[in-house]
mmCIF file of C-alpha atoms and ligand atoms in Angstrom:
data_model
loop_
_atom_site.group_PDB
_atom_site.id
_atom_site.type_symbol
_atom_site.label_atom_id
_atom_site.label_comp_id
_atom_site.label_asym_id
_atom_site.label_seq_id
_atom_site.Cartn_x
_atom_site.Cartn_y
_atom_site.Cartn_z
ATOM 1 C CA MET A 1 0.019 0.066 0.052
ATOM 2 C CA ARG A 2 1.211 3.448 -0.672
ATOM 3 C CA SER A 3 1.766 5.562 2.352
ATOM 4 C CA PRO A 4 -0.472 8.604 2.593
ATOM 5 C CA SER A 5 0.901 11.617 1.182
ATOM 6 C CA ARG A 6 2.530 14.054 3.643
ATOM 7 C CA PRO A 7 3.213 17.751 3.353
ATOM 8 C CA LEU A 8 6.833 18.282 2.185
ATOM 9 C CA SER A 9 9.221 19.798 4.758
ATOM 10 C CA ALA A 10 10.525 23.309 4.086
ATOM 11 C CA ALA A 11 13.996 21.881 4.259
ATOM 12 C CA PHE A 12 13.200 19.349 1.530
ATOM 13 C CA VAL A 13 11.602 21.961 -0.627
ATOM 14 C CA ALA A 14 14.540 24.286 -0.306
ATOM 15 C CA LEU A 15 17.039 21.517 -1.054
ATOM 16 C CA THR A 16 15.071 20.382 -4.044
ATOM 17 C CA ALA A 17 14.814 24.050 -5.349
ATOM 18 C CA THR A 18 18.505 24.419 -4.962
ATOM 19 C CA PHE A 19 19.308 21.133 -6.728
ATOM 20 C CA LEU A 20 16.958 21.940 -9.612
ATOM 21 C CA ALA A 21 18.524 25.459 -9.966
ATOM 22 C CA THR A 22 21.918 24.006 -10.133
ATOM 23 C CA ALA A 23 21.149 21.080 -12.348
ATOM 24 C CA CYS A 24 18.778 22.604 -14.765
ATOM 25 C CA ALA A 25 19.401 26.289 -15.017
ATOM 26 C CA PRO A 26 22.118 27.679 -17.443
ATOM 27 C CA ASP A 27 25.176 29.349 -15.787
ATOM 28 C CA THR A 28 23.608 32.687 -15.106
ATOM 29 C CA GLU A 29 24.139 35.487 -12.595
ATOM 30 C CA ALA A 30 21.068 37.101 -11.237
ATOM 31 C CA GLY A 31 19.288 38.882 -13.887
ATOM 32 C CA ALA A 32 22.086 38.369 -16.510
ATOM 33 C CA THR A 33 21.761 36.790 -19.849
ATOM 34 C CA PRO A 34 21.953 33.047 -19.781
ATOM 35 C CA GLN A 35 25.581 31.811 -20.404
ATOM 36 C CA ALA A 36 26.906 28.521 -21.293
ATOM 37 C CA SER A 37 29.861 26.648 -19.889
ATOM 38 C CA ALA A 38 29.223 26.471 -16.232
ATOM 39 C CA ALA A 39 32.392 24.548 -15.407
ATOM 40 C CA PRO A 40 35.504 26.773 -15.271
ATOM 41 C CA GLY A 41 38.159 25.891 -17.739
ATOM 42 C CA PRO A 42 41.875 26.571 -17.736
ATOM 43 C CA GLU A 43 42.701 29.913 -15.986
ATOM 44 C CA PHE A 44 44.396 31.125 -19.219
ATOM 45 C CA GLY A 45 45.231 29.868 -22.650
ATOM 46 C CA ILE A 46 45.855 30.710 -26.220
ATOM 47 C CA VAL A 47 44.397 29.049 -29.458
ATOM 48 C CA ILE A 48 45.866 29.661 -32.878
ATOM 49 C CA HIS A 49 45.359 28.923 -36.520
ATOM 50 C CA GLY A 50 47.443 29.212 -39.748
ATOM 51 C CA GLY A 51 44.640 28.725 -42.210
ATOM 52 C CA ALA A 52 42.253 26.040 -43.168
ATOM 53 C CA GLY A 53 41.611 24.378 -46.594
ATOM 54 C CA THR A 54 42.335 21.332 -48.609
ATOM 55 C CA ILE A 55 45.313 20.274 -46.570
ATOM 56 C CA THR A 56 45.894 16.517 -47.007
ATOM 57 C CA ARG A 57 48.690 14.076 -46.193
ATOM 58 C CA GLU A 58 49.203 13.531 -49.903
ATOM 59 C CA SER A 59 49.870 17.179 -50.474
ATOM 60 C CA MET A 60 52.407 17.416 -47.781
ATOM 61 C CA THR A 61 56.115 16.223 -47.328
ATOM 62 C CA ASP A 62 57.433 15.211 -43.850
ATOM 63 C CA GLU A 63 59.764 18.164 -43.943
ATOM 64 C CA LEU A 64 57.058 20.618 -44.660
ATOM 65 C CA GLU A 65 54.765 19.137 -42.096
ATOM 66 C CA ALA A 66 57.619 19.513 -39.477
ATOM 67 C CA SER A 67 58.020 23.206 -40.499
ATOM 68 C CA TYR A 68 54.329 23.930 -39.915
ATOM 69 C CA HIS A 69 54.377 22.296 -36.507
ATOM 70 C CA ALA A 70 57.542 24.170 -35.505
ATOM 71 C CA ALA A 71 56.070 27.478 -36.593
ATOM 72 C CA LEU A 72 52.801 26.807 -34.697
ATOM 73 C CA ASP A 73 54.827 25.866 -31.662
ATOM 74 C CA SER A 74 56.834 29.004 -31.656
ATOM 75 C CA ALA A 75 53.698 31.297 -31.804
ATOM 76 C CA LEU A 76 52.126 29.147 -28.961
ATOM 77 C CA ALA A 77 55.306 29.372 -26.862
ATOM 78 C CA VAL A 78 55.476 33.133 -26.991
ATOM 79 C CA GLY A 79 51.678 33.673 -26.397
ATOM 80 C CA HIS A 80 51.626 31.178 -23.611
ATOM 81 C CA GLY A 81 54.816 32.727 -21.981
ATOM 82 C CA ILE A 82 53.069 36.044 -21.962
ATOM 83 C CA LEU A 83 49.989 34.856 -20.373
ATOM 84 C CA GLU A 84 51.847 32.634 -17.776
ATOM 85 C CA GLN A 85 53.732 35.651 -16.670
ATOM 86 C CA GLY A 86 50.446 37.556 -16.068
ATOM 87 C CA GLY A 87 50.551 39.440 -19.441
ATOM 88 C CA THR A 88 47.350 40.507 -21.221
ATOM 89 C CA ALA A 89 45.439 38.508 -23.754
ATOM 90 C CA LEU A 90 45.933 41.362 -26.240
ATOM 91 C CA ASP A 91 49.644 41.155 -25.841
ATOM 92 C CA ALA A 92 49.647 37.461 -26.260
ATOM 93 C CA VAL A 93 47.575 37.399 -29.467
ATOM 94 C CA VAL A 94 49.609 40.111 -31.086
ATOM 95 C CA ALA A 95 52.899 38.351 -30.272
ATOM 96 C CA ALA A 96 51.599 34.985 -31.599
ATOM 97 C CA VAL A 97 50.301 36.557 -34.807
ATOM 98 C CA ARG A 98 53.433 38.525 -35.478
ATOM 99 C CA ILE A 99 55.433 35.320 -35.346
ATOM 100 C CA LEU A 100 53.127 33.761 -37.912
ATOM 101 C CA GLU A 101 53.170 36.901 -39.987
ATOM 102 C CA ASP A 102 57.016 36.743 -40.203
ATOM 103 C CA GLU A 103 56.894 33.091 -41.197
ATOM 104 C CA PRO A 104 56.743 32.752 -45.072
ATOM 105 C CA LEU A 105 54.725 29.443 -44.655
ATOM 106 C CA PHE A 106 51.555 31.238 -44.007
ATOM 107 C CA ASN A 107 49.443 33.648 -46.107
ATOM 108 C CA ALA A 108 49.915 36.814 -43.750
ATOM 109 C CA GLY A 109 52.680 39.289 -43.593
ATOM 110 C CA ARG A 110 55.747 37.888 -45.179
ATOM 111 C CA GLY A 111 53.993 34.938 -47.012
ATOM 112 C CA ALA A 112 51.056 36.924 -48.260
ATOM 113 C CA VAL A 113 49.552 35.776 -51.528
ATOM 114 C CA PHE A 114 49.637 37.991 -54.658
ATOM 115 C CA THR A 115 46.833 40.198 -56.163
ATOM 116 C CA SER A 116 46.021 39.940 -59.820
ATOM 117 C CA ASP A 117 48.370 42.943 -60.285
ATOM 118 C CA GLY A 118 51.236 41.063 -58.753
ATOM 119 C CA THR A 119 51.176 43.086 -55.449
ATOM 120 C CA ASN A 120 50.434 42.207 -51.926
ATOM 121 C CA GLU A 121 47.518 43.798 -50.120
ATOM 122 C CA LEU A 122 47.311 42.863 -46.350
ATOM 123 C CA ASP A 123 44.329 42.785 -44.062
ATOM 124 C CA ALA A 124 44.388 42.500 -40.259
ATOM 125 C CA ALA A 125 42.051 43.018 -37.244
ATOM 126 C CA ILE A 126 42.194 42.912 -33.466
ATOM 127 C CA MET A 127 39.446 43.067 -30.813
ATOM 128 C CA ASP A 128 39.584 43.497 -27.072
ATOM 129 C CA GLY A 129 36.923 41.487 -25.311
ATOM 130 C CA ALA A 130 37.133 43.546 -22.082
ATOM 131 C CA THR A 131 36.114 46.915 -23.759
ATOM 132 C CA LEU A 132 34.782 45.858 -27.089
ATOM 133 C CA ASN A 133 37.284 48.268 -28.644
ATOM 134 C CA ALA A 134 38.549 46.992 -32.002
ATOM 135 C CA GLY A 135 41.078 47.919 -34.723
ATOM 136 C CA ALA A 136 41.322 46.908 -38.405
ATOM 137 C CA VAL A 137 43.302 47.614 -41.498
ATOM 138 C CA ALA A 138 42.785 46.540 -45.125
ATOM 139 C CA GLY A 139 44.779 46.786 -48.373
ATOM 140 C CA VAL A 140 48.183 47.779 -46.748
ATOM 141 C CA LYS A 141 51.196 47.141 -49.003
ATOM 142 C CA SER A 142 54.361 48.080 -46.986
ATOM 143 C CA VAL A 143 53.566 47.327 -43.403
ATOM 144 C CA LYS A 144 55.645 44.349 -42.014
ATOM 145 C CA ASN A 145 53.233 43.358 -39.355
ATOM 146 C CA PRO A 146 49.720 44.485 -40.219
ATOM 147 C CA ILE A 147 48.490 43.268 -36.799
ATOM 148 C CA THR A 148 50.460 45.954 -35.057
ATOM 149 C CA LEU A 149 48.992 48.560 -37.190
ATOM 150 C CA ALA A 150 45.489 47.286 -36.483
ATOM 151 C CA ARG A 151 46.310 47.498 -32.741
ATOM 152 C CA LEU A 152 47.543 51.160 -33.322
ATOM 153 C CA VAL A 153 44.228 51.933 -34.991
ATOM 154 C CA MET A 154 42.392 50.495 -32.029
ATOM 155 C CA GLU A 155 44.560 52.225 -29.262
ATOM 156 C CA GLU A 156 45.896 55.436 -30.989
ATOM 157 C CA SER A 157 42.939 56.596 -33.073
ATOM 158 C CA PRO A 158 39.208 57.325 -32.529
ATOM 159 C CA HIS A 159 38.480 54.979 -35.431
ATOM 160 C CA VAL A 160 37.957 51.309 -35.966
ATOM 161 C CA PHE A 161 38.842 50.525 -39.574
ATOM 162 C CA MET A 162 41.487 52.317 -41.840
ATOM 163 C CA VAL A 163 42.366 51.288 -45.483
ATOM 164 C CA GLY A 164 45.077 51.625 -48.039
ATOM 165 C CA GLU A 165 47.252 54.715 -48.148
ATOM 166 C CA GLY A 166 45.440 56.313 -45.259
ATOM 167 C CA ALA A 167 46.203 53.440 -42.944
ATOM 168 C CA GLU A 168 49.786 53.514 -44.010
ATOM 169 C CA THR A 169 50.122 57.367 -43.362
ATOM 170 C CA PHE A 170 48.584 56.774 -39.925
ATOM 171 C CA GLY A 171 51.115 53.936 -39.319
ATOM 172 C CA ALA A 172 54.066 56.010 -40.381
ATOM 173 C CA GLN A 173 53.040 58.747 -37.982
ATOM 174 C CA HIS A 174 53.158 56.128 -35.205
ATOM 175 C CA GLY A 175 56.453 54.649 -36.229
ATOM 176 C CA VAL A 176 55.171 51.372 -37.568
ATOM 177 C CA GLU A 177 57.790 49.320 -39.321
ATOM 178 C CA THR A 178 57.614 49.158 -43.146
ATOM 179 C CA VAL A 179 59.372 46.976 -45.785
ATOM 180 C CA ASP A 180 60.078 47.050 -49.482
ATOM 181 C CA ALA A 181 57.491 45.105 -51.597
ATOM 182 C CA SER A 182 60.203 42.484 -52.092
ATOM 183 C CA TRP A 183 59.843 41.407 -48.579
ATOM 184 C CA PHE A 184 56.529 39.783 -49.421
ATOM 185 C CA HIS A 185 57.864 37.945 -52.503
ATOM 186 C CA THR A 186 57.903 34.271 -51.985
ATOM 187 C CA GLU A 187 58.270 31.846 -54.901
ATOM 188 C CA GLN A 188 55.428 29.605 -53.747
ATOM 189 C CA ARG A 189 52.928 32.473 -53.756
ATOM 190 C CA TRP A 190 54.218 33.802 -57.042
ATOM 191 C CA GLU A 191 53.858 30.436 -58.827
ATOM 192 C CA ALA A 192 50.294 30.180 -57.270
ATOM 193 C CA LEU A 193 49.445 33.549 -58.923
ATOM 194 C CA GLN A 194 50.669 32.271 -62.402
ATOM 195 C CA ARG A 195 48.661 29.161 -61.999
ATOM 196 C CA ALA A 196 45.567 31.219 -61.047
ATOM 197 C CA ARG A 197 46.040 33.483 -64.021
ATOM 198 C CA GLU A 198 46.413 30.557 -66.415
ATOM 199 C CA SER A 199 43.397 28.787 -65.188
ATOM 200 C CA GLU A 200 41.184 31.933 -64.790
ATOM 201 C CA GLY A 201 38.268 31.980 -67.243
ATOM 202 C CA THR A 202 38.795 28.406 -68.205
ATOM 203 C CA ASP A 203 38.701 26.696 -64.797
ATOM 204 C CA VAL A 204 36.135 28.064 -62.431
ATOM 205 C CA SER A 205 37.557 26.205 -59.534
ATOM 206 C CA TRP A 206 40.863 27.938 -59.578
ATOM 207 C CA HIS A 207 40.185 29.511 -56.150
ATOM 208 C CA LEU A 208 39.410 25.975 -54.654
ATOM 209 C CA GLU A 209 42.712 24.856 -55.989
ATOM 210 C CA GLU A 210 44.427 27.749 -54.431
ATOM 211 C CA ASN A 211 42.582 26.887 -51.253
ATOM 212 C CA ARG A 212 45.505 24.635 -50.647
ATOM 213 C CA MET A 213 47.593 27.711 -50.330
ATOM 214 C CA ILE A 214 45.343 29.581 -47.916
ATOM 215 C CA GLY A 215 47.207 30.275 -44.677
ATOM 216 C CA THR A 216 45.591 33.238 -42.928
ATOM 217 C CA VAL A 217 46.790 33.372 -39.371
ATOM 218 C CA GLY A 218 44.851 34.109 -36.139
ATOM 219 C CA ALA A 219 44.944 33.870 -32.303
ATOM 220 C CA VAL A 220 42.578 34.049 -29.527
ATOM 221 C CA ALA A 221 43.325 34.151 -25.829
ATOM 222 C CA ARG A 222 42.056 34.380 -22.236
ATOM 223 C CA ASP A 223 44.407 35.943 -19.619
ATOM 224 C CA ARG A 224 44.591 35.476 -15.930
ATOM 225 C CA ASN A 225 42.310 38.438 -15.491
ATOM 226 C CA GLY A 226 39.667 36.703 -17.431
ATOM 227 C CA ASP A 227 39.965 39.177 -20.445
ATOM 228 C CA LEU A 228 39.572 37.817 -23.947
ATOM 229 C CA ALA A 229 41.166 39.012 -27.154
ATOM 230 C CA ALA A 230 41.093 38.060 -30.766
ATOM 231 C CA ALA A 231 43.597 38.759 -33.630
ATOM 232 C CA THR A 232 43.645 37.745 -37.279
ATOM 233 C CA SER A 233 45.914 38.625 -40.322
ATOM 234 C CA THR A 234 45.976 37.703 -44.013
ATOM 235 C CA GLY A 235 47.116 38.394 -47.498
ATOM 236 C CA GLY A 236 43.505 37.454 -48.661
ATOM 237 C CA MET A 237 43.074 35.237 -51.790
ATOM 238 C CA THR A 238 45.350 34.675 -54.596
ATOM 239 C CA ASN A 239 44.609 36.696 -57.729
ATOM 240 C CA LYS A 240 42.098 39.097 -55.829
ATOM 241 C CA ARG A 241 41.344 42.355 -57.591
ATOM 242 C CA PHE A 242 39.403 45.550 -57.577
ATOM 243 C CA GLY A 243 40.446 46.263 -53.942
ATOM 244 C CA ARG A 244 38.846 43.018 -52.703
ATOM 245 C CA VAL A 245 38.736 42.792 -48.861
ATOM 246 C CA GLY A 246 37.823 39.593 -47.052
ATOM 247 C CA ASP A 247 36.289 38.768 -43.739
ATOM 248 C CA VAL A 248 39.471 39.190 -41.658
ATOM 249 C CA PRO A 249 39.337 42.897 -40.931
ATOM 250 C CA VAL A 250 35.460 42.967 -40.844
ATOM 251 C CA ILE A 251 34.754 42.982 -37.095
ATOM 252 C CA GLY A 252 32.233 40.360 -36.390
ATOM 253 C CA ALA A 253 32.989 38.317 -39.654
ATOM 254 C CA GLY A 254 36.529 37.087 -39.301
ATOM 255 C CA THR A 255 37.380 38.517 -35.862
ATOM 256 C CA TYR A 256 35.474 39.217 -32.656
ATOM 257 C CA ALA A 257 35.883 39.135 -28.924
ATOM 258 C CA SER A 258 33.588 39.828 -25.975
ATOM 259 C CA ASN A 259 34.252 38.882 -22.340
ATOM 260 C CA ALA A 260 30.473 38.200 -22.236
ATOM 261 C CA SER A 261 30.990 35.134 -24.309
ATOM 262 C CA CYS A 262 33.944 34.383 -26.361
ATOM 263 C CA ALA A 263 36.762 35.343 -28.739
ATOM 264 C CA VAL A 264 36.881 34.050 -32.264
ATOM 265 C CA SER A 265 39.426 34.188 -35.180
ATOM 266 C CA ALA A 266 38.228 32.701 -38.471
ATOM 267 C CA THR A 267 39.848 31.426 -41.647
ATOM 268 C CA GLY A 268 38.495 30.427 -45.033
ATOM 269 C CA HIS A 269 36.544 31.686 -47.986
ATOM 270 C CA GLY A 270 36.034 35.141 -46.747
ATOM 271 C CA GLU A 271 33.000 36.225 -48.735
ATOM 272 C CA TYR A 272 30.964 33.470 -46.974
ATOM 273 C CA PHE A 273 32.380 34.489 -43.615
ATOM 274 C CA ILE A 274 31.181 38.075 -44.217
ATOM 275 C CA ARG A 275 27.707 37.086 -45.303
ATOM 276 C CA THR A 276 27.175 34.755 -42.269
ATOM 277 C CA VAL A 277 28.903 37.125 -39.759
ATOM 278 C CA VAL A 278 30.585 34.002 -38.408
ATOM 279 C CA ALA A 279 32.710 35.315 -35.443
ATOM 280 C CA ARG A 280 29.915 37.432 -33.881
ATOM 281 C CA GLU A 281 27.254 34.855 -34.613
ATOM 282 C CA ILE A 282 29.187 32.299 -32.428
ATOM 283 C CA CYS A 283 29.439 34.638 -29.596
ATOM 284 C CA ALA A 284 25.724 35.688 -30.007
ATOM 285 C CA ARG A 285 24.584 32.113 -29.849
ATOM 286 C CA MET A 286 26.430 31.648 -26.474
ATOM 287 C CA GLU A 287 24.937 34.921 -25.128
ATOM 288 C CA TYR A 288 21.374 34.386 -26.413
ATOM 289 C CA LEU A 289 20.806 30.774 -26.608
ATOM 290 C CA GLY A 290 23.156 29.679 -23.763
ATOM 291 C CA GLU A 291 24.975 27.302 -26.130
ATOM 292 C CA SER A 292 28.472 25.988 -25.309
ATOM 293 C CA LEU A 293 31.313 27.373 -27.526
ATOM 294 C CA GLN A 294 31.821 24.074 -29.185
ATOM 295 C CA ALA A 295 28.073 23.759 -29.997
ATOM 296 C CA ALA A 296 27.913 27.371 -31.183
ATOM 297 C CA SER A 297 30.968 27.003 -33.407
ATOM 298 C CA GLU A 298 29.693 23.699 -34.963
ATOM 299 C CA ALA A 299 26.109 25.344 -35.520
ATOM 300 C CA VAL A 300 27.531 28.361 -37.313
ATOM 301 C CA ILE A 301 30.111 26.559 -39.516
ATOM 302 C CA ASN A 302 27.657 23.697 -40.370
ATOM 303 C CA ASP A 303 24.305 25.369 -40.450
ATOM 304 C CA ARG A 304 25.108 28.797 -41.557
ATOM 305 C CA LEU A 305 28.349 28.985 -43.496
ATOM 306 C CA GLY A 306 28.357 25.377 -44.807
ATOM 307 C CA VAL A 307 24.833 25.404 -46.158
ATOM 308 C CA LEU A 308 25.736 28.574 -48.378
ATOM 309 C CA GLY A 309 28.797 26.503 -49.667
ATOM 310 C CA GLY A 310 31.310 28.315 -47.516
ATOM 311 C CA THR A 311 34.451 26.453 -46.351
ATOM 312 C CA GLY A 312 36.875 27.202 -43.500
ATOM 313 C CA GLY A 313 37.151 27.021 -39.790
ATOM 314 C CA VAL A 314 37.551 28.924 -36.531
ATOM 315 C CA VAL A 315 39.543 28.938 -33.282
ATOM 316 C CA ALA A 316 37.870 30.271 -30.295
ATOM 317 C CA ILE A 317 38.024 30.490 -26.522
ATOM 318 C CA ASP A 318 35.163 31.138 -24.122
ATOM 319 C CA ARG A 319 34.873 33.361 -21.055
ATOM 320 C CA ASP A 320 35.578 30.256 -18.846
ATOM 321 C CA GLY A 321 38.714 29.391 -20.774
ATOM 322 C CA HIS A 322 37.455 26.509 -22.832
ATOM 323 C CA PRO A 323 38.937 26.292 -26.360
ATOM 324 C CA ALA A 324 37.332 25.204 -29.616
ATOM 325 C CA LEU A 325 38.830 24.562 -32.916
ATOM 326 C CA TYR A 326 36.338 23.603 -35.719
ATOM 327 C CA MET A 327 36.278 23.415 -39.416
ATOM 328 C CA ASN A 328 34.563 21.917 -42.358
ATOM 329 C CA THR A 329 37.569 21.585 -44.476
ATOM 330 C CA PRO A 330 40.034 18.507 -44.691
ATOM 331 C CA GLY A 331 42.680 20.360 -42.607
ATOM 332 C CA MET A 332 43.443 23.550 -40.517
ATOM 333 C CA TYR A 333 46.829 24.509 -39.418
ATOM 334 C CA ARG A 334 46.019 24.845 -35.622
ATOM 335 C CA GLY A 335 47.042 24.564 -32.065
ATOM 336 C CA HIS A 336 46.615 25.658 -28.394
ATOM 337 C CA TRP A 337 48.358 25.844 -25.159
ATOM 338 C CA MET A 338 46.104 26.065 -22.044
ATOM 339 C CA ALA A 339 47.301 26.765 -18.471
ATOM 340 C CA GLY A 340 48.386 23.452 -16.843
ATOM 341 C CA GLY A 341 48.535 21.713 -20.142
ATOM 342 C CA ARG A 342 51.006 21.006 -22.957
ATOM 343 C CA PRO A 343 51.255 22.671 -26.341
ATOM 344 C CA PHE A 344 49.104 20.943 -28.933
ATOM 345 C CA THR A 345 49.399 21.378 -32.730
ATOM 346 C CA ALA A 346 47.580 19.756 -35.558
ATOM 347 C CA ILE A 347 47.094 19.959 -39.352
ATOM 348 C CA TYR A 348 44.545 17.354 -40.614
ATOM 349 C CA GLY A 349 40.951 16.940 -39.610
ATOM 350 C CA ASP A 350 41.411 13.424 -38.151
ATOM 351 C CA GLU A 351 43.774 14.678 -35.479
ATOM 352 C CA GLY A 352 41.071 15.944 -33.126
ATOM 353 C CA ASP A 353 41.393 19.167 -31.259
ATOM 354 C CA GLY A 354 43.591 17.794 -28.467
ATOM 355 C CA ARG A 355 41.054 18.180 -25.660
HETATM 356 N N1 LIG B 1 39.566 34.632 -44.910
HETATM 357 C C1 LIG B 1 40.604 35.012 -45.739
HETATM 358 C C2 LIG B 1 40.057 35.964 -46.728
HETATM 359 O O1 LIG B 1 39.040 35.634 -47.401
HETATM 360 C C3 LIG B 1 41.439 33.860 -46.466
HETATM 361 C C4 LIG B 1 41.913 32.913 -45.442
HETATM 362 O O2 LIG B 1 41.395 32.684 -44.375
HETATM 363 O O3 LIG B 1 42.779 32.127 -45.767
HETATM 364 O O4 LIG B 1 40.634 36.924 -47.057
#
């Protein structure tokens, strides 16, 4: 026989209410927008990429593979070192991106791809998750490290976005390092331009072929203070013309950071990333839907970018320190180094994300 029902004790009601609130509610402060990721992640960490695309083992030599891992390792070591010593996320992402810009393997800074005119036009952006300040430059031709110029735009001007000669004049006024055009001349990128020119008009998939060469670089970080930052730098796409600018310097598309949710740096076919506002969309899903960073990244890459035919990937870190690295391409040069952990780098899609 069932025992007659008894009134619930006040203590039991309180305990149950506490349990339900903990187990069922999203991680939310009183009155705040629901947030995902209740469990704290590493206290600090940096996540980087060196571009996504058709990167396969067949298209790689052991030597080249080792060079990519070594370059990613160097960027992680510098970024992680800054964070470990209590430096800011902003300093960490700039330092990491500068290393990748100076490495000819990547399509940013020194290894930038060529435009249809045989020149190099570089784009970069940075965002500070603590203040929502941002800086971006596009179409600069003589700045050695465009990410440093983007940071100057953010910190030393009342503006967010500067292009071409104006951006370079501003940079000169602030002592930014410039180089001769020959600094950006690498044989690999020059040959890629010749192939693109030859196949243009006859082979509509030339840009997909060149996808193999894509190597935009980016970094996101969380520092000990809990502040987030994102930075991205690129030469854009081989054979680009008419002043084409991709997603990288478009705040919210290729680069975004907010302490309320996450920091994101993207890489891939920029036109699609602009149209689907990838970086901000991931953060917005966390803020408004309470999704985890991983779920939000997958939803945006698969259900927004992917359905339009866009290809690429993102690296991201959330406000609790969880990293995410996600792409819909066969490979993405990527890595992370989280507090208390070891550096992780990967190239191919089947290597997981190291977590
Ligand atoms: N997103 C860059 C652009 O479209 C290219 C890349 O990521 O490799 O300019």
